[in-house]
């Protein structure tokens, strides 16, 4: 769900970049240097996830999983997803340089919102309730992202509203799939390693050197 | 071991130009290009970008790079094709009750040109830098150290985790898993992802322990020795000249809307 260079109006790009910079700065501030190895490895997992294609009908979609990223990373989702988008723009030609900020904002802000809304739920003692929260998180994150992408287009000019609607409708199946995937990922994580949720907040992880 | 993220190709004649200079000039050009509105300026920039792209990949890598550009074009095609019909203005032609406007068509063409110029410059000038070298260059350009560390860690573990992913997929395949459009598939992929996160958190604890044991105090040593030489200055001046020329064409020409 990348936007390419040149499609958006200057105002949207500038405001989006400023907000993304603020989010990234806050995310980095909340991240100790000690946590960088963890953040880096988790960041790599989400990058690999974005390369995974799951079948849908005769086609396939690649995963975004920003809901799960928000549940695990919290505010660190901002710098993490920014890094992933930078690498994709420079080495894959997906997205662009001037829209890096707005693309990061559109994917990371939903992640952070979902992290705040659903983290309690996915930590539930009951793994099934956690899975339901996980499903909500996965779908809602994509819904927000799609909405933000549509909004970035619509704010750039009325002529984009038709395209914005198309983007939203086209992603409804993705919302369903990401919801199902996120639900089962959360179910497993809840049973095996519940401290993954909010792993980068100081108390959640036992320190190796403690 | 094949890398997930690697340089698009060798930068041909530009390979010895300092990465910092390439990053800065490509960024400046991209910012100017997306703000253009004159077709004369856009056309010249597109021609220029294409020449730079061709020179860069002349000694190899052209195929792979071109494929990436075309993939982007295919990606934006669907959205751009709607634009003429959703933009009000002088009617140009109609399909059934859908009327395409001249303004909309021009807008779509302009966006396609900007996106192509930007991606060609980015892939050829920045995409040809080794990913780790790019991290070090960004560090020298005063990008926050934590972000650079995050970038370098991500790069380091991308391949490791991609291999782990492949191993797990092989294990699933051996047990008869065939992906399809069904709940079982989505559930299995979810478990796969969850398991990868579980394993990687444990892996990161081992990594951190090992680094701590070797005296890691939250800082890598980043290379900081390269100097800007004459070639870099020539390259930078040429880029700035191109930038000036594009702006001159833009302001000296009536805009398209």
Tab-separated table of C-alpha atoms in Angstrom, chain B residues 133-223:
chain	number	residue	atom	x	y	z
B	133	UNK	CA	27.508	1.434	3.349
B	134	UNK	CA	24.313	3.432	2.961
B	135	UNK	CA	23.751	3.078	6.710
B	136	UNK	CA	27.225	4.448	7.417
B	137	UNK	CA	26.727	7.278	4.924
B	138	UNK	CA	23.429	8.230	6.574
B	139	UNK	CA	25.225	8.241	9.909
B	140	UNK	CA	27.738	10.725	8.557
B	141	UNK	CA	24.813	12.775	7.301
B	142	UNK	CA	23.763	13.110	10.956
B	143	UNK	CA	20.798	10.745	10.883
B	144	UNK	CA	20.180	9.757	14.558
B	145	UNK	CA	22.531	6.990	15.706
B	146	UNK	CA	19.721	4.854	17.127
B	147	UNK	CA	17.953	4.812	13.783
B	148	UNK	CA	21.196	3.804	12.054
B	149	UNK	CA	21.780	1.011	14.571
B	150	UNK	CA	18.238	-0.194	13.980
B	151	UNK	CA	18.871	-0.135	10.223
B	152	UNK	CA	22.131	-2.069	10.522
B	153	UNK	CA	20.605	-4.673	12.842
B	154	UNK	CA	17.659	-5.117	10.519
B	155	UNK	CA	19.996	-5.645	7.575
B	156	UNK	CA	22.138	-8.081	9.527
B	157	UNK	CA	19.221	-10.269	10.607
B	158	UNK	CA	17.055	-10.051	7.511
B	159	UNK	CA	18.883	-12.875	5.804
B	160	UNK	CA	19.067	-14.985	8.938
B	161	UNK	CA	15.323	-14.695	9.482
B	162	UNK	CA	14.475	-15.123	5.848
B	163	UNK	CA	16.384	-18.397	5.936
B	164	UNK	CA	14.544	-19.394	9.073
B	165	UNK	CA	11.292	-18.621	7.302
B	166	UNK	CA	12.329	-20.786	4.338
B	167	UNK	CA	13.270	-23.643	6.661
B	168	UNK	CA	9.897	-23.475	8.371
B	169	UNK	CA	8.091	-23.386	5.050
B	170	UNK	CA	10.042	-26.450	3.931
B	171	UNK	CA	9.049	-28.207	7.146
B	172	UNK	CA	5.409	-27.358	6.461
B	173	UNK	CA	5.682	-28.546	2.885
B	174	UNK	CA	7.144	-31.864	3.959
B	175	UNK	CA	4.120	-32.324	6.207
B	176	UNK	CA	1.831	-31.823	3.224
B	177	UNK	CA	0.915	-28.148	3.626
B	178	UNK	CA	-0.340	-26.605	0.415
B	179	UNK	CA	-1.433	-22.966	0.597
B	180	UNK	CA	-4.882	-22.150	-0.733
B	181	UNK	CA	-7.767	-19.790	-0.037
B	182	UNK	CA	-8.973	-21.380	3.190
B	183	UNK	CA	-8.981	-20.898	6.932
B	184	UNK	CA	-6.377	-23.599	7.458
B	185	UNK	CA	-3.891	-21.690	5.282
B	186	UNK	CA	-4.382	-18.383	7.074
B	187	UNK	CA	-4.177	-20.081	10.457
B	188	UNK	CA	-0.956	-21.850	9.492
B	189	UNK	CA	0.648	-18.654	8.221
B	190	UNK	CA	-0.406	-16.929	11.439
B	191	UNK	CA	1.231	-19.645	13.545
B	192	UNK	CA	4.312	-19.465	11.343
B	193	UNK	CA	4.612	-15.727	11.934
B	194	UNK	CA	3.898	-16.044	15.648
B	195	UNK	CA	6.548	-18.741	15.958
B	196	UNK	CA	9.062	-16.597	14.100
B	197	UNK	CA	8.458	-13.759	16.553
B	198	UNK	CA	8.829	-16.103	19.523
B	199	UNK	CA	12.065	-17.544	18.187
B	200	UNK	CA	13.497	-14.195	17.201
B	201	UNK	CA	12.868	-12.639	20.592
B	202	UNK	CA	14.787	-15.526	22.117
B	203	UNK	CA	17.454	-15.116	19.443
B	204	UNK	CA	17.762	-11.416	20.199
B	205	UNK	CA	18.333	-12.216	23.880
B	206	UNK	CA	21.206	-14.507	22.905
B	207	UNK	CA	22.601	-11.858	20.554
B	208	UNK	CA	22.395	-9.212	23.239
B	209	UNK	CA	24.102	-11.509	25.727
B	210	UNK	CA	26.901	-12.241	23.293
B	211	UNK	CA	27.374	-8.567	22.488
B	212	UNK	CA	27.328	-7.601	26.141
B	213	UNK	CA	29.998	-10.199	26.803
B	214	UNK	CA	32.176	-8.532	24.187
B	215	UNK	CA	31.741	-5.128	25.761
B	216	UNK	CA	28.819	-3.685	23.783
B	217	UNK	CA	27.789	-0.438	25.409
B	218	UNK	CA	25.100	0.635	23.025
B	219	UNK	CA	27.351	1.906	20.263
B	220	UNK	CA	28.873	0.505	17.111
B	221	UNK	CA	32.025	1.840	15.582
B	222	UNK	CA	30.960	3.471	12.369
B	223	UNK	CA	33.388	4.237	9.553
